[in-house]
Amino acid sequence: MPTILITGANRGIGLELAKQYAGDGWSVIATARDPKTADGLKALKGDIRIEALEVTDEQQIKALAKKLDGVAIDVLLNNAGMLTGYESFGETDTLSWLKTLHVNSIAPLKLMEALVEHVARSKQKKIVSISSGMGSMGGHASSGAYAYRSSKAALNMVTVTAANELRPRGISVAVISPGWVRTDMGGAGATLDVKQSAAGIRKVIDKLNVGISGQFFNYSGENLPW
């Protein structure tokens, strides 16, 4: 069966994706900052391997890649992300912004770089990162959340650039917005539950190929404006 590696798999969408993929017989490598406290993840059934990973720690990323030497990863799913707040104009904090950029924009690329050979040796050869409609400039019609919005816009550019470089190797790269989901990040007023979002994300991943690599998809399948 195919193998997927999911970062930030201890809660929310990541946990639901791990559950659904494992339930369908996939081998799941699920990462969490502290596996000891990832009770929901440890309770899942199936072929699940839990690994500790702080995505901003490049030494941990390299160590994980070495630990997984020889493993073929069909789908690398950069799900780990952070939202520090919905700061308005005049309320931004530089250190918080930099941390958000590190988690949401830089870490996904460092994981791609560290694990690209694992992906290249697989059958499906897919790299997907969870972005957000809040990172879309073409569809932007609200305000605030400067750090989060800019970090997701940066992730989108990272993805397009990586897609261009990895296309000759047959590796497909894309970003997917999960929609507004009822999680710790999305809040109780969100319009989707995690099951709906995760199921939609999986359908997009299933259809991903080199011919449509480098695109920005909504969980429901349609293209989103950059």
mmCIF file of C-alpha atoms in Angstrom:
data_model
loop_
_atom_site.group_PDB
_atom_site.id
_atom_site.type_symbol
_atom_site.label_atom_id
_atom_site.label_comp_id
_atom_site.label_asym_id
_atom_site.label_seq_id
_atom_site.Cartn_x
_atom_site.Cartn_y
_atom_site.Cartn_z
ATOM 1 C CA MET A 1 0.000 0.000 0.000
ATOM 2 C CA PRO A 2 1.122 3.607 -0.503
ATOM 3 C CA THR A 3 2.741 5.687 2.215
ATOM 4 C CA ILE A 4 1.886 9.216 3.346
ATOM 5 C CA LEU A 5 3.804 11.433 5.741
ATOM 6 C CA ILE A 6 1.659 14.029 7.511
ATOM 7 C CA THR A 7 3.134 16.795 9.645
ATOM 8 C CA GLY A 8 1.142 18.237 12.527
ATOM 9 C CA ALA A 9 -0.937 15.061 12.655
ATOM 10 C CA ASN A 10 -1.797 15.182 16.352
ATOM 11 C CA ARG A 11 -4.956 17.280 16.034
ATOM 12 C CA GLY A 12 -7.496 18.904 13.741
ATOM 13 C CA ILE A 13 -7.292 18.254 10.027
ATOM 14 C CA GLY A 14 -3.980 16.423 10.324
ATOM 15 C CA LEU A 15 -5.427 13.927 12.782
ATOM 16 C CA GLU A 16 -8.488 13.343 10.626
ATOM 17 C CA LEU A 17 -6.337 12.840 7.530
ATOM 18 C CA ALA A 18 -4.202 10.312 9.398
ATOM 19 C CA LYS A 19 -7.371 8.505 10.492
ATOM 20 C CA GLN A 20 -8.869 8.403 7.007
ATOM 21 C CA TYR A 21 -5.701 7.314 5.223
ATOM 22 C CA ALA A 22 -4.954 4.621 7.809
ATOM 23 C CA GLY A 23 -8.556 3.454 7.581
ATOM 24 C CA ASP A 24 -8.106 2.946 3.850
ATOM 25 C CA GLY A 25 -5.018 0.826 4.350
ATOM 26 C CA TRP A 26 -2.289 3.381 3.732
ATOM 27 C CA SER A 27 0.925 3.357 5.726
ATOM 28 C CA VAL A 28 0.872 6.617 7.672
ATOM 29 C CA ILE A 29 3.923 8.375 9.082
ATOM 30 C CA ALA A 30 2.424 10.933 11.444
ATOM 31 C CA THR A 31 4.545 13.617 13.049
ATOM 32 C CA ALA A 32 3.855 15.641 16.169
ATOM 33 C CA ARG A 33 5.958 17.948 18.298
ATOM 34 C CA ASP A 34 5.333 15.779 21.361
ATOM 35 C CA PRO A 35 4.085 12.263 20.575
ATOM 36 C CA LYS A 36 3.711 11.546 24.300
ATOM 37 C CA THR A 37 0.747 13.920 24.472
ATOM 38 C CA ALA A 38 -0.744 12.954 21.090
ATOM 39 C CA ASP A 39 -3.466 10.790 22.619
ATOM 40 C CA GLY A 40 -5.833 11.062 19.660
ATOM 41 C CA LEU A 41 -3.109 9.994 17.265
ATOM 42 C CA LYS A 42 -2.026 7.077 19.445
ATOM 43 C CA ALA A 43 -5.622 5.866 19.598
ATOM 44 C CA LEU A 44 -5.940 5.482 15.833
ATOM 45 C CA LYS A 45 -6.002 2.024 14.298
ATOM 46 C CA GLY A 46 -4.008 0.916 11.296
ATOM 47 C CA ASP A 47 -0.458 1.101 10.007
ATOM 48 C CA ILE A 48 0.566 4.301 11.776
ATOM 49 C CA ARG A 49 4.113 5.285 12.686
ATOM 50 C CA ILE A 50 4.387 8.286 14.988
ATOM 51 C CA GLU A 51 7.528 10.407 14.841
ATOM 52 C CA ALA A 52 8.521 13.451 16.880
ATOM 53 C CA LEU A 53 9.103 16.566 14.798
ATOM 54 C CA GLU A 54 9.310 20.269 15.473
ATOM 55 C CA VAL A 55 9.052 21.568 11.916
ATOM 56 C CA THR A 56 11.163 24.664 12.632
ATOM 57 C CA ASP A 57 14.092 22.517 13.801
ATOM 58 C CA GLU A 58 16.156 21.739 10.714
ATOM 59 C CA GLN A 59 18.307 19.228 12.574
ATOM 60 C CA GLN A 60 15.177 17.278 13.509
ATOM 61 C CA ILE A 61 14.026 17.400 9.890
ATOM 62 C CA LYS A 62 17.372 16.035 8.680
ATOM 63 C CA ALA A 63 17.363 13.364 11.397
ATOM 64 C CA LEU A 64 13.880 12.243 10.382
ATOM 65 C CA ALA A 65 14.929 12.013 6.734
ATOM 66 C CA LYS A 66 17.900 9.879 7.744
ATOM 67 C CA LYS A 67 15.724 7.697 9.963
ATOM 68 C CA LEU A 68 13.389 7.121 7.021
ATOM 69 C CA ASP A 69 16.239 6.303 4.635
ATOM 70 C CA GLY A 70 15.001 3.824 2.040
ATOM 71 C CA VAL A 71 11.321 4.542 2.702
ATOM 72 C CA ALA A 72 9.275 5.556 -0.346
ATOM 73 C CA ILE A 73 6.833 8.363 0.501
ATOM 74 C CA ASP A 74 4.011 8.578 -2.025
ATOM 75 C CA VAL A 75 2.542 11.743 -0.515
ATOM 76 C CA LEU A 76 4.393 14.282 1.613
ATOM 77 C CA LEU A 77 1.677 16.363 3.239
ATOM 78 C CA ASN A 78 2.832 19.579 4.913
ATOM 79 C CA ASN A 79 -0.082 20.158 7.261
ATOM 80 C CA ALA A 80 1.578 21.705 10.331
ATOM 81 C CA GLY A 81 0.784 25.400 10.617
ATOM 82 C CA MET A 82 0.123 28.205 13.038
ATOM 83 C CA LEU A 83 -2.147 31.205 13.404
ATOM 84 C CA THR A 84 -1.069 33.632 16.121
ATOM 85 C CA GLY A 85 -4.026 35.958 15.757
ATOM 86 C CA TYR A 86 -6.050 38.298 13.579
ATOM 87 C CA GLU A 87 -3.927 41.372 14.250
ATOM 88 C CA SER A 88 -5.141 44.593 12.631
ATOM 89 C CA PHE A 89 -3.127 47.398 11.076
ATOM 90 C CA GLY A 90 -0.873 48.873 13.774
ATOM 91 C CA GLU A 91 -1.013 45.736 15.941
ATOM 92 C CA THR A 92 1.559 43.503 14.242
ATOM 93 C CA ASP A 93 4.402 41.946 16.213
ATOM 94 C CA THR A 94 7.670 41.260 14.391
ATOM 95 C CA LEU A 95 8.804 38.226 16.370
ATOM 96 C CA SER A 96 5.401 36.565 16.113
ATOM 97 C CA TRP A 97 5.326 37.296 12.384
ATOM 98 C CA LEU A 98 8.761 35.764 11.859
ATOM 99 C CA LYS A 99 7.756 32.622 13.760
ATOM 100 C CA THR A 100 4.613 32.329 11.645
ATOM 101 C CA LEU A 101 6.636 32.654 8.452
ATOM 102 C CA HIS A 102 9.043 29.980 9.687
ATOM 103 C CA VAL A 103 6.290 27.463 10.479
ATOM 104 C CA ASN A 104 3.989 28.167 7.544
ATOM 105 C CA SER A 105 6.410 29.056 4.726
ATOM 106 C CA ILE A 106 9.997 27.991 5.379
ATOM 107 C CA ALA A 107 9.450 24.688 7.179
ATOM 108 C CA PRO A 108 7.404 23.150 4.340
ATOM 109 C CA LEU A 109 10.231 23.839 1.888
ATOM 110 C CA LYS A 110 12.859 22.425 4.242
ATOM 111 C CA LEU A 111 10.772 19.267 4.544
ATOM 112 C CA MET A 112 10.450 19.064 0.760
ATOM 113 C CA GLU A 113 14.204 19.411 0.398
ATOM 114 C CA ALA A 114 14.963 16.801 3.063
ATOM 115 C CA LEU A 115 12.449 14.232 1.833
ATOM 116 C CA VAL A 116 12.450 14.764 -1.932
ATOM 117 C CA GLU A 117 14.411 11.567 -2.582
ATOM 118 C CA HIS A 118 11.920 9.596 -0.501
ATOM 119 C CA VAL A 119 9.125 11.027 -2.634
ATOM 120 C CA ALA A 120 11.042 10.475 -5.872
ATOM 121 C CA ARG A 121 11.377 6.737 -5.227
ATOM 122 C CA SER A 122 7.632 6.294 -4.698
ATOM 123 C CA LYS A 123 4.955 5.483 -7.254
ATOM 124 C CA GLN A 124 2.729 8.535 -6.729
ATOM 125 C CA LYS A 125 5.424 11.210 -6.223
ATOM 126 C CA LYS A 126 3.252 13.932 -4.676
ATOM 127 C CA ILE A 127 4.016 16.846 -2.362
ATOM 128 C CA VAL A 128 1.097 18.825 -0.975
ATOM 129 C CA SER A 129 0.993 21.703 1.489
ATOM 130 C CA ILE A 130 -2.055 22.979 3.326
ATOM 131 C CA SER A 131 -2.471 26.655 2.468
ATOM 132 C CA SER A 132 -5.490 28.902 3.062
ATOM 133 C CA GLY A 133 -7.912 31.087 1.187
ATOM 134 C CA MET A 134 -6.577 33.803 3.491
ATOM 135 C CA GLY A 135 -3.334 33.618 1.511
ATOM 136 C CA SER A 136 -5.083 34.414 -1.769
ATOM 137 C CA MET A 137 -4.491 37.950 -3.033
ATOM 138 C CA GLY A 138 -6.905 37.539 -5.937
ATOM 139 C CA GLY A 139 -9.706 36.509 -3.634
ATOM 140 C CA HIS A 140 -8.817 38.778 -0.724
ATOM 141 C CA ALA A 141 -11.679 40.924 0.540
ATOM 142 C CA SER A 142 -11.134 41.184 4.307
ATOM 143 C CA SER A 143 -8.567 42.620 6.698
ATOM 144 C CA GLY A 144 -6.240 41.736 9.551
ATOM 145 C CA ALA A 145 -4.145 38.599 10.186
ATOM 146 C CA TYR A 146 -1.113 40.084 8.425
ATOM 147 C CA ALA A 147 1.307 37.395 9.596
ATOM 148 C CA TYR A 148 -0.881 34.434 8.695
ATOM 149 C CA ARG A 149 -2.026 35.808 5.346
ATOM 150 C CA SER A 150 1.487 36.721 4.225
ATOM 151 C CA SER A 151 2.902 33.377 5.380
ATOM 152 C CA LYS A 152 0.362 31.437 3.334
ATOM 153 C CA ALA A 153 0.929 33.672 0.293
ATOM 154 C CA ALA A 154 4.636 32.920 0.678
ATOM 155 C CA LEU A 155 3.885 29.196 0.908
ATOM 156 C CA ASN A 156 1.974 29.454 -2.358
ATOM 157 C CA MET A 157 5.014 30.962 -4.088
ATOM 158 C CA VAL A 158 7.281 28.315 -2.540
ATOM 159 C CA THR A 159 4.983 25.677 -4.007
ATOM 160 C CA VAL A 160 4.902 27.132 -7.512
ATOM 161 C CA THR A 161 8.684 27.436 -7.557
ATOM 162 C CA ALA A 162 9.230 23.906 -6.256
ATOM 163 C CA ALA A 163 6.705 22.559 -8.754
ATOM 164 C CA ASN A 164 8.698 24.103 -11.599
ATOM 165 C CA GLU A 165 11.947 22.579 -10.352
ATOM 166 C CA LEU A 166 10.561 19.128 -9.550
ATOM 167 C CA ARG A 167 8.330 18.634 -12.584
ATOM 168 C CA PRO A 168 11.181 17.126 -14.661
ATOM 169 C CA ARG A 169 11.521 14.438 -11.982
ATOM 170 C CA GLY A 170 7.854 13.518 -12.279
ATOM 171 C CA ILE A 171 7.020 14.979 -8.860
ATOM 172 C CA SER A 172 3.707 16.819 -8.508
ATOM 173 C CA VAL A 173 3.511 19.741 -6.069
ATOM 174 C CA ALA A 174 0.403 21.670 -5.052
ATOM 175 C CA VAL A 175 -1.257 23.702 -2.315
ATOM 176 C CA ILE A 176 -4.765 23.074 -1.015
ATOM 177 C CA SER A 177 -7.016 25.302 1.043
ATOM 178 C CA PRO A 178 -8.919 23.172 3.561
ATOM 179 C CA GLY A 179 -11.796 25.639 3.766
ATOM 180 C CA TRP A 180 -13.011 27.195 6.994
ATOM 181 C CA VAL A 181 -12.908 24.221 9.357
ATOM 182 C CA ARG A 182 -14.105 23.760 12.919
ATOM 183 C CA THR A 183 -10.752 23.160 14.629
ATOM 184 C CA ASP A 184 -8.761 24.893 17.359
ATOM 185 C CA MET A 185 -7.452 27.194 14.626
ATOM 186 C CA GLY A 186 -10.676 27.680 12.668
ATOM 187 C CA GLY A 187 -12.943 28.146 15.665
ATOM 188 C CA ALA A 188 -16.408 26.867 16.534
ATOM 189 C CA GLY A 189 -18.163 29.129 14.028
ATOM 190 C CA ALA A 190 -16.488 27.590 10.965
ATOM 191 C CA THR A 191 -18.626 26.144 8.193
ATOM 192 C CA LEU A 192 -16.971 22.712 7.766
ATOM 193 C CA ASP A 193 -16.191 19.810 10.038
ATOM 194 C CA VAL A 194 -12.835 18.039 9.783
ATOM 195 C CA LYS A 195 -14.319 14.965 8.103
ATOM 196 C CA GLN A 196 -15.696 17.027 5.198
ATOM 197 C CA SER A 197 -12.476 18.981 4.750
ATOM 198 C CA ALA A 198 -10.185 15.951 4.967
ATOM 199 C CA ALA A 199 -12.312 13.969 2.517
ATOM 200 C CA GLY A 200 -12.159 16.844 0.038
ATOM 201 C CA ILE A 201 -8.399 17.248 0.456
ATOM 202 C CA ARG A 202 -7.935 13.557 -0.247
ATOM 203 C CA LYS A 203 -9.945 13.767 -3.473
ATOM 204 C CA VAL A 204 -7.759 16.635 -4.686
ATOM 205 C CA ILE A 205 -4.607 14.706 -3.818
ATOM 206 C CA ASP A 206 -5.915 11.622 -5.620
ATOM 207 C CA LYS A 207 -6.367 13.630 -8.837
ATOM 208 C CA LEU A 208 -3.049 15.482 -8.603
ATOM 209 C CA ASN A 209 -0.577 14.785 -11.387
ATOM 210 C CA VAL A 210 2.353 16.469 -13.103
ATOM 211 C CA GLY A 211 0.065 18.032 -15.694
ATOM 212 C CA ILE A 212 -1.695 20.130 -13.021
ATOM 213 C CA SER A 213 1.286 20.533 -10.710
ATOM 214 C CA GLY A 214 1.955 23.983 -9.259
ATOM 215 C CA GLN A 215 -1.694 24.940 -8.748
ATOM 216 C CA PHE A 216 -3.759 26.266 -5.830
ATOM 217 C CA PHE A 217 -6.843 24.163 -5.128
ATOM 218 C CA ASN A 218 -9.777 24.477 -2.800
ATOM 219 C CA TYR A 219 -10.693 21.354 -0.800
ATOM 220 C CA SER A 220 -13.745 21.071 -3.043
ATOM 221 C CA GLY A 221 -11.547 20.723 -6.111
ATOM 222 C CA GLU A 222 -11.778 24.033 -7.923
ATOM 223 C CA ASN A 223 -8.816 26.321 -8.549
ATOM 224 C CA LEU A 224 -8.378 29.335 -6.289
ATOM 225 C CA PRO A 225 -6.968 32.693 -7.404
ATOM 226 C CA TRP A 226 -3.420 33.435 -6.325
#
